[in-house]
Short mmCIF file of C-alpha atoms and ligand atoms in Angstrom, two decimals:
data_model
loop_
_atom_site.label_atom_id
_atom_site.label_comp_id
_atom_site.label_asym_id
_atom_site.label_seq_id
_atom_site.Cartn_x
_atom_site.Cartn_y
_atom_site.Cartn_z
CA UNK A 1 224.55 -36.14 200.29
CA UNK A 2 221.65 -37.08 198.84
CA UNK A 3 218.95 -34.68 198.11
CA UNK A 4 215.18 -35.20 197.23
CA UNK A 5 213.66 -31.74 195.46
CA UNK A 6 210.11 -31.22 195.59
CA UNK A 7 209.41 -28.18 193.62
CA UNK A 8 205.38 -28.80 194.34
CA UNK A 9 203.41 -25.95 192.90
CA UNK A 10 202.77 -22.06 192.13
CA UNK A 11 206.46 -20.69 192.99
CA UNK A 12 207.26 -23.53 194.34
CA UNK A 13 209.55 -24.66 191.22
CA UNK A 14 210.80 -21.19 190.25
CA UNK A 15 212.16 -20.52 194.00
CA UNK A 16 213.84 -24.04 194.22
CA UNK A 17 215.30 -24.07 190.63
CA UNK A 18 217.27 -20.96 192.05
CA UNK A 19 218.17 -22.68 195.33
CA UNK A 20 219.80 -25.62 193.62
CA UNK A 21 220.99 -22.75 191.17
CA UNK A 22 223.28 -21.90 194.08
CA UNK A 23 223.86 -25.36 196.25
CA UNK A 24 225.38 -26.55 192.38
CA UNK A 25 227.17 -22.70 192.37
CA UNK A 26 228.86 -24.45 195.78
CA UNK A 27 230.58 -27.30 193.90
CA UNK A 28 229.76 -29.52 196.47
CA UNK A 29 231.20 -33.16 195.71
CA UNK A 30 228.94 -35.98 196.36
CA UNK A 31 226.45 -33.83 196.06
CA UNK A 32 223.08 -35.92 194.75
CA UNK A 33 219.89 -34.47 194.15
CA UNK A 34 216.38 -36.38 192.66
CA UNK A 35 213.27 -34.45 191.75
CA UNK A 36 209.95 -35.76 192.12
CA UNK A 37 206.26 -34.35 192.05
CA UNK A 38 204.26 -33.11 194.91
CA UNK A 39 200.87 -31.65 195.65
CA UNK A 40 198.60 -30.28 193.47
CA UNK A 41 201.22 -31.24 190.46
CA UNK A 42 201.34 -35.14 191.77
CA UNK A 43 198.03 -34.71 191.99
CA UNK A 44 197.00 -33.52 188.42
CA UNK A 45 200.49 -36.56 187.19
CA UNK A 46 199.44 -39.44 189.53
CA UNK A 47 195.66 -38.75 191.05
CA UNK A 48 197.64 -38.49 194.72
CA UNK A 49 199.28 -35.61 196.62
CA UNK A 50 201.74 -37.25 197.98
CA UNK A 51 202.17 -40.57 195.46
CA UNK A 52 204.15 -43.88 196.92
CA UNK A 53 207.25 -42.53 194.59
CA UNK A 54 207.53 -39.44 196.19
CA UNK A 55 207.57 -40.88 199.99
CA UNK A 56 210.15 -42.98 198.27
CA UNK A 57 212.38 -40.65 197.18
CA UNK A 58 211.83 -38.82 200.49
CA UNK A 59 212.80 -41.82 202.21
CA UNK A 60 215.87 -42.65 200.20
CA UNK A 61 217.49 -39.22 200.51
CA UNK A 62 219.00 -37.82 203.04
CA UNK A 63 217.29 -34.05 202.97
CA UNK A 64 214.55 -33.09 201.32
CA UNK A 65 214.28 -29.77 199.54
CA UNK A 66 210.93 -28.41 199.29
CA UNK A 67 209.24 -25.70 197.44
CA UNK A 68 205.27 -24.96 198.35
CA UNK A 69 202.01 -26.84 198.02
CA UNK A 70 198.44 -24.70 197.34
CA UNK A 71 196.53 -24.92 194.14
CA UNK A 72 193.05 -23.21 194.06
CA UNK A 73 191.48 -25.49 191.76
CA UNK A 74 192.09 -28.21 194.42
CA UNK A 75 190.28 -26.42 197.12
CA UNK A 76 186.77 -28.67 196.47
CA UNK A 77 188.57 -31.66 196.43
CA UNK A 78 187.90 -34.13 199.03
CA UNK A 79 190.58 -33.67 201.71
CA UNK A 80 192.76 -36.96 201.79
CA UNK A 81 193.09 -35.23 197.78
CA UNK A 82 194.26 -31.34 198.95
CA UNK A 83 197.84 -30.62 197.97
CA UNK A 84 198.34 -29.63 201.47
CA UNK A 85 197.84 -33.06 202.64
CA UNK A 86 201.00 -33.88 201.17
CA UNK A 87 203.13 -31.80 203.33
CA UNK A 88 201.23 -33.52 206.40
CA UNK A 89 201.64 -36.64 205.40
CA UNK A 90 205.57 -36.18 204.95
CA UNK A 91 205.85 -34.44 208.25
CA UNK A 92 204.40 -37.35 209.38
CA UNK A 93 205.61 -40.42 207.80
CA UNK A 94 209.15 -39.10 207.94
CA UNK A 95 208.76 -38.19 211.75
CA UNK A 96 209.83 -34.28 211.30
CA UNK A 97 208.62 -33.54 214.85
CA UNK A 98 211.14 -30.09 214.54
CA UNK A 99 209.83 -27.43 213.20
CA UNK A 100 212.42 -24.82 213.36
CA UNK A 101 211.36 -21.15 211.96
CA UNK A 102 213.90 -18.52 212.66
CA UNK A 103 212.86 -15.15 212.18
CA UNK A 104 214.79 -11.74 211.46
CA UNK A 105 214.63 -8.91 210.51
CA UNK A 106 217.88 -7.64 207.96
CA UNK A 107 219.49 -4.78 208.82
CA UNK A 108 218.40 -2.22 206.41
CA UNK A 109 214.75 -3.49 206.15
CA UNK A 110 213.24 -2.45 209.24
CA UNK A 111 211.26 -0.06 207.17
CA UNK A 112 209.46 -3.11 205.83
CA UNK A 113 207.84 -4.25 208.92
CA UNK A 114 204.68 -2.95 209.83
CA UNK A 115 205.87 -2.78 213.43
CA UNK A 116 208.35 0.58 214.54
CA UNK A 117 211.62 0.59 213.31
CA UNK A 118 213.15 0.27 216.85
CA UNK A 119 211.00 -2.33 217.38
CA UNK A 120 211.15 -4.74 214.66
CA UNK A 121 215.07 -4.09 214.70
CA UNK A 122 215.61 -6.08 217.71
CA UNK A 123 213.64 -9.31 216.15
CA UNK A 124 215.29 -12.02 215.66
CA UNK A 125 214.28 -15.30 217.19
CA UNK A 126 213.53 -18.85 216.84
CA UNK A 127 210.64 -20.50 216.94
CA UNK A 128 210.97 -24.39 217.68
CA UNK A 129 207.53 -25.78 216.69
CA UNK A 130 206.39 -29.56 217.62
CA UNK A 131 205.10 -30.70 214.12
CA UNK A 132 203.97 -34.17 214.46
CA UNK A 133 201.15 -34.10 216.96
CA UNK A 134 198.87 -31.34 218.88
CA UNK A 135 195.39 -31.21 217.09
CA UNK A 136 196.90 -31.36 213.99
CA UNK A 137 197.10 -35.19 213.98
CA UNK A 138 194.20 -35.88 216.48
CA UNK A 139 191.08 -37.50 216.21
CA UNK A 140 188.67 -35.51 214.25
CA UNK A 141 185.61 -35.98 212.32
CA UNK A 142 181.86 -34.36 212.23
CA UNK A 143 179.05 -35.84 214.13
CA UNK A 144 175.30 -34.68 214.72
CA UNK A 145 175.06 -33.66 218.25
CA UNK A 146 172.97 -34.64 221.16
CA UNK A 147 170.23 -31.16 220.54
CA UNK A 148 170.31 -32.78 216.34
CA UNK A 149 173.30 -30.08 215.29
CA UNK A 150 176.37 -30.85 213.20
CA UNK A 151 178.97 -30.38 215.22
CA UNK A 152 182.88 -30.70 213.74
CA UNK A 153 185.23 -32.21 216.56
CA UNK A 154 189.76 -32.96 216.90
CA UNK A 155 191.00 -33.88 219.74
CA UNK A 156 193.92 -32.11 221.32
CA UNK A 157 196.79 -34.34 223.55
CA UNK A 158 200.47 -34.56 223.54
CA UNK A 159 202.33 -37.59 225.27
CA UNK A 160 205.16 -36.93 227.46
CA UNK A 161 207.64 -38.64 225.01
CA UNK A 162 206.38 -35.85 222.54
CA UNK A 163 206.86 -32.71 224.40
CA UNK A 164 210.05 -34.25 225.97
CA UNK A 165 211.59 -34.85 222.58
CA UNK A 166 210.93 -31.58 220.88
CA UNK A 167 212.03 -29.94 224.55
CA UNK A 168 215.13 -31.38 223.85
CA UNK A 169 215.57 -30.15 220.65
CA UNK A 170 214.73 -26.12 221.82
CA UNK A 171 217.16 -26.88 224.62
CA UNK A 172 219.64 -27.52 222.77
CA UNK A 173 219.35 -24.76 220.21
CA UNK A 174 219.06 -22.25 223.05
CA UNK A 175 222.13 -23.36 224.57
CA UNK A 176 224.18 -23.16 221.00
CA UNK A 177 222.56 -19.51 220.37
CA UNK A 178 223.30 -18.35 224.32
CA UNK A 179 219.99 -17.15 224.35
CA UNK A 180 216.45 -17.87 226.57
CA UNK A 181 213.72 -20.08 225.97
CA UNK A 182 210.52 -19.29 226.13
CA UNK A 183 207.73 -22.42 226.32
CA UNK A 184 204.35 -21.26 224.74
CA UNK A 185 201.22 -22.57 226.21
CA UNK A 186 197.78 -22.22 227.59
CA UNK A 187 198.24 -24.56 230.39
CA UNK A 188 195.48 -22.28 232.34
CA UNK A 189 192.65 -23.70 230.10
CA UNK A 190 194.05 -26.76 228.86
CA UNK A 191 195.15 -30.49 230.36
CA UNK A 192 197.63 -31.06 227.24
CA UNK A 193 199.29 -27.69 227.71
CA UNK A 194 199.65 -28.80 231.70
CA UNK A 195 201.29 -31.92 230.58
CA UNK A 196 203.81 -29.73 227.67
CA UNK A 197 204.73 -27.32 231.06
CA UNK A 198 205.69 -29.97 233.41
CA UNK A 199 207.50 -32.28 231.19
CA UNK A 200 209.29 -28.60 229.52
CA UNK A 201 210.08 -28.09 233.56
CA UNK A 202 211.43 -31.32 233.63
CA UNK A 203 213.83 -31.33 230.99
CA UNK A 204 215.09 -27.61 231.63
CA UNK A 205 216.35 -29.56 234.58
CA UNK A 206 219.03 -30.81 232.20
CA UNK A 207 220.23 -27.68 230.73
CA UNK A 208 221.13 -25.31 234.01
CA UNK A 209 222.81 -23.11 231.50
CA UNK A 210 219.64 -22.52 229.74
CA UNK A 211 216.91 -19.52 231.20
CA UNK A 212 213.41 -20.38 230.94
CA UNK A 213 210.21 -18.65 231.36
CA UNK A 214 206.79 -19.56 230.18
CA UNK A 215 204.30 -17.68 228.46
CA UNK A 216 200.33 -18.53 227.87
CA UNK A 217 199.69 -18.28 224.11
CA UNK A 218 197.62 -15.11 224.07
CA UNK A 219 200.24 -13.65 225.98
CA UNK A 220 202.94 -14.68 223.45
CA UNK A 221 200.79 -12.75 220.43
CA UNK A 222 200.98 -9.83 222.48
CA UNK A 223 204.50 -9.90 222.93
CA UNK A 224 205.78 -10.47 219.86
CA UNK A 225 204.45 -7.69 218.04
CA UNK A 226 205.12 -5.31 221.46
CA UNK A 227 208.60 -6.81 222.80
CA UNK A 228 209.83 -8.86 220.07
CA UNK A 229 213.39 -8.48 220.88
CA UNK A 230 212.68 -10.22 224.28
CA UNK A 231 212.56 -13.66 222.83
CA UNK A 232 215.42 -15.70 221.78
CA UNK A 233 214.55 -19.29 221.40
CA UNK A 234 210.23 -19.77 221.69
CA UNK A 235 208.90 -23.58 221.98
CA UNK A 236 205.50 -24.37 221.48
CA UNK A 237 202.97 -26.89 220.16
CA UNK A 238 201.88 -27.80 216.66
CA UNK A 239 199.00 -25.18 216.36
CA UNK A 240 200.21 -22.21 217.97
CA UNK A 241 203.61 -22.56 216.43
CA UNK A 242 201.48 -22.57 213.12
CA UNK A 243 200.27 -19.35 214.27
CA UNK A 244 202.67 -17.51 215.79
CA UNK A 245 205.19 -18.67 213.40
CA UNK A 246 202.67 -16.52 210.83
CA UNK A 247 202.84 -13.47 213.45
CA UNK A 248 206.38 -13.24 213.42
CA UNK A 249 206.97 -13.66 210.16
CA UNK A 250 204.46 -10.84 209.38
CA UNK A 251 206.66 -9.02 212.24
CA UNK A 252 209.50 -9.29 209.41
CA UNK A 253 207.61 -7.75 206.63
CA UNK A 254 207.97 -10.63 203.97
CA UNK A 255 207.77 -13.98 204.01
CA UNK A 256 209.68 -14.19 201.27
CA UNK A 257 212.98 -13.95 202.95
CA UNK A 258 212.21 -16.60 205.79
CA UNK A 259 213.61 -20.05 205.34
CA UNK A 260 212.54 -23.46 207.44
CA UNK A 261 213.61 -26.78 208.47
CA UNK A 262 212.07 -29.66 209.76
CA UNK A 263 214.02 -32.13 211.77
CA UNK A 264 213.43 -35.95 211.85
CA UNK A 265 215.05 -38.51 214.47
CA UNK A 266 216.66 -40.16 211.48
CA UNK A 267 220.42 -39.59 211.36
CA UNK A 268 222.63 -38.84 207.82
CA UNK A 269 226.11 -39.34 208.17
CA UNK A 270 226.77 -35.63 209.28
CA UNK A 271 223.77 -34.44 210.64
CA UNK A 272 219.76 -34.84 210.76
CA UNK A 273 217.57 -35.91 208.22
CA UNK A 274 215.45 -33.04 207.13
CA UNK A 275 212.77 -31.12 205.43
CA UNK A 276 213.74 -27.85 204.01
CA UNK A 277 211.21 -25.17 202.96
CA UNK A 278 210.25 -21.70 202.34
CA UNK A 279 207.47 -20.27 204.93
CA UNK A 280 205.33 -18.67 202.12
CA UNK A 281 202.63 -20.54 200.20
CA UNK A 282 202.66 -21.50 196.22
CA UNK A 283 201.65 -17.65 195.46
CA UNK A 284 199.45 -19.18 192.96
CA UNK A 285 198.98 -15.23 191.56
CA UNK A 286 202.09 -14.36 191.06
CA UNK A 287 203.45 -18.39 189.69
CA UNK A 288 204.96 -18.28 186.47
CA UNK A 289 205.89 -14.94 186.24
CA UNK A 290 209.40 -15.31 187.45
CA UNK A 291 208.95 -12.36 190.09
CA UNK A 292 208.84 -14.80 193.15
CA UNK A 293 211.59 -14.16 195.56
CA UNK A 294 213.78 -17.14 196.06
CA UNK A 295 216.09 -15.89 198.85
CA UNK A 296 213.59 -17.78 201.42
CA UNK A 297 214.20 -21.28 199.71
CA UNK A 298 217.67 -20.27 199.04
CA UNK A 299 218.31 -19.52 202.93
CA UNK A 300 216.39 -23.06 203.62
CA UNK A 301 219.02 -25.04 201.76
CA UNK A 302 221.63 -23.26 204.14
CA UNK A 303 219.72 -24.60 206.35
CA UNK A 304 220.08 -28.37 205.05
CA UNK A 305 223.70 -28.14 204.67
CA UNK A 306 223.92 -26.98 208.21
CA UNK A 307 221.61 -29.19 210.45
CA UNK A 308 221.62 -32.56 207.38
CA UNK A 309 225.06 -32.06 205.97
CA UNK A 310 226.93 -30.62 208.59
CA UNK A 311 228.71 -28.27 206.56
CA UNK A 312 228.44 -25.26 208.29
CA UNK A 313 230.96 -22.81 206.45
CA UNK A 314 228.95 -23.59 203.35
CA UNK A 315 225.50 -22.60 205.16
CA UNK A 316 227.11 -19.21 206.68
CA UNK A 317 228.32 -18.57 202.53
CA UNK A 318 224.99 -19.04 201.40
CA UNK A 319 223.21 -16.54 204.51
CA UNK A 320 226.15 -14.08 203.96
CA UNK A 321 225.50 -13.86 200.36
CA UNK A 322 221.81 -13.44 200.97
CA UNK A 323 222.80 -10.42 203.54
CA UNK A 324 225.06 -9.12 200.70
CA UNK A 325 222.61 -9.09 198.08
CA UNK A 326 220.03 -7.50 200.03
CA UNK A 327 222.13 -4.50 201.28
CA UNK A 328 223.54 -4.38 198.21
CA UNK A 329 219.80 -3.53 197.11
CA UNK A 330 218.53 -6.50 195.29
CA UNK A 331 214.86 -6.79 196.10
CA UNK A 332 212.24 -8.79 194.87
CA UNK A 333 208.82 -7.43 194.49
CA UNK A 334 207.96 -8.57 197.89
CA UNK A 335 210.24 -6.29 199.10
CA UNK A 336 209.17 -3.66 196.99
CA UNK A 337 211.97 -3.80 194.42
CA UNK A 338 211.81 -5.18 190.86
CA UNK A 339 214.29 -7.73 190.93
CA UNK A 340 212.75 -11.14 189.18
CA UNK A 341 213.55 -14.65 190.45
CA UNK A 342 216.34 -15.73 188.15
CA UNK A 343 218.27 -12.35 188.92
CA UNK A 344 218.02 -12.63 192.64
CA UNK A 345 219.69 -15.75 192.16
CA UNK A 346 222.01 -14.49 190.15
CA UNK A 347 222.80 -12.18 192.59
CA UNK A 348 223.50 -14.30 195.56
CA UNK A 349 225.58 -16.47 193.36
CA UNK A 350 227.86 -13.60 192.19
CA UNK A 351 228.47 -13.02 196.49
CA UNK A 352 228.83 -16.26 197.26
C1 IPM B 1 202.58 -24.31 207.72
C2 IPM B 1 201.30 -24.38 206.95
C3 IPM B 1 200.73 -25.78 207.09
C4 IPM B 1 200.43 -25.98 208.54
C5 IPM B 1 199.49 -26.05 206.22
C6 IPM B 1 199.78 -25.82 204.75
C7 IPM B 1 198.95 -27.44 206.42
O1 IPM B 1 200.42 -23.40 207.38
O2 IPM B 1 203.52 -25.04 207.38
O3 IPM B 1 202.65 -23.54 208.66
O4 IPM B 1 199.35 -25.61 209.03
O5 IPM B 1 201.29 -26.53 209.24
MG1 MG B 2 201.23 -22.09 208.80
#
């Protein structure tokens, strides 16, 4: 089980210090892990991003645990130079076409979501986001137009082999959960979200145990702040899984208790090779403080030893501990408690 940690920047290090703070609490044997720089730190260390050594390291391992990208002073850079070009280029040279972002909302913190109580209680859902195409990873440049204008351009298209893939993958999770999927789109305006419904249509043919329905994107928005509890499993496409993922994560209240993975077609020994990261950002105003909360990265290495390491009893330790600690009232600032970084791990360690 080897284990590439990129800390990146902000709260990026603080969070996954605690996270390996509790995968080492596990006493895990064969149990590996490598750090290397990434983003706006491998930037300022090695003048790249995303530096050969870190895709290397990525490569060799068999997860990779990731804190956050996002440093301010690198917003004039040129782009190929942003730290957030580093996560995009992993996504994509390591083929994480999965996005999966589950959702919840904890019993006993309703109160923090800006949606009803009776309404946010019944959230919980996952969203299954295609990460490795869409208009993300299009075409794109700037041009002066026809009528002399500049005009900025990226071209949206899926291939059947992508939509069938990632179908496959929400499928399957929707069968495991007994839940219904729900395939995002706007196939009434556009030809690539035609081509995403038919092929979804297709492959639901393969999964008769499986209820789908599809929803336009705009549609979707609406719903998830209205009906949340009517979605189980949602699939969608690279750039409204980037924003809806947002939506229901505001839905929750904080984003610092929501965890990630991102799923390659590489396979370990006992699982999926993997990206696992927080939702939030680096925080850069609150980085170095040691008041980040570290339960999201904490719940996205259960993650990794679930869907990379197959160890499944050890993921539900580390997501019952979380559950613990919160209603045993440990709350991070996001939450509007006053528990620091280094005590919230503390805290899930002493429930683990
Ligand atoms: C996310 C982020 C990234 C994305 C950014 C940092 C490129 O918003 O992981 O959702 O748009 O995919
Ligand atoms: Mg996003």
């Amino acid at each position: 089980m080897k284990v590439a940690v990129l800390p990146g920047d902000g709260i990026g290090p603080e969070v996954t210090a605690e996270a390996v703070g509790v995968l080492e609490a596990l006493g895990l044997t064969g149990l590996t892990l490598t750090h290397a720089d990434v983003g706006a730190a491998a930037w300022r260390a090695h003048g790249h991003p995303l530096p050969p050594a870190t895709l290397e390291a990525a490569r060799a391992a068999d997860a990779v645990l990731f804190g956050a990208v996002g440093d301010p002073d690198c917003d004039t850079l040129e782009r190929h130079l942003r730290p957030e070009q580093a996560i995009l280029g992993l996504r994509k040279e390591l083929d994480l076409f999965a996005n999966l972002r589950p959702a919840k909302v904890f019993a006993g913190l309703e109160h923090l979501s800006p949606l009803r109580g009776d309404v946010a209680g019944a959230l919980d859902l996952l969203i299954v986001r295609e990460l490795t195409g869409d208009v993300y990873f299009g075409a794109k440049g700037q041009r002066i137009n026809d009528q002399g204008a500049r005009e900025g351009w990226d071209a949206m298209s899926y291939a059947e082999p992508e939509v069938r893939r990632i179908a496959h993958v929400a499928f399957r999770a929707a069968a495991a959960a007994g839940q219904p999927l729900t395939s995002v789109d706007k196939a009434n305006v556009l030809e690539t979200s035609q081509v995403w419904r038919d092929v979804v249509v297709d492959v639901a043919g393969e999964y008769p145990g499986v209820t789908l329905d599809h929803m336009y994107v705009d549609n979707a928005a609406m719903q998830l702040v209205s009906h949340p509890g009517r979605f189980g499993v949602m699939v969608t496409g690279n750039l409204f899984g980037d924003i809806l993922s947002d939506l229901a994560s505001a839905c929750v209240g904080s984003i610092g208790l929501l965890p990630s993975a991102s799923l390659g077609s590489r396979q370990t020994a006992h699982g999926t090779f993997g990206l696992y990261e927080p939702i939030h950002g680096s925080a850069p105003d609150i980085a170095g403080q040691g008041k980040a909360n570290p339960m999201a990265t904490i719940l996205s290495a259960a993650m990794m030893l679930r869907h990379s390491f197959g160890l499944e009893a050890e993921a539900a330790r580390i997501e019952a501990a979380v559950a613990r600690a919160l209603a045993d009232g440990i709350r991070g600032g996001d939450l509007g408690g006053s528990h620091g970084t280094a005590a919230i791990g503390e805290a899930v360690r002493a429930r683990l």
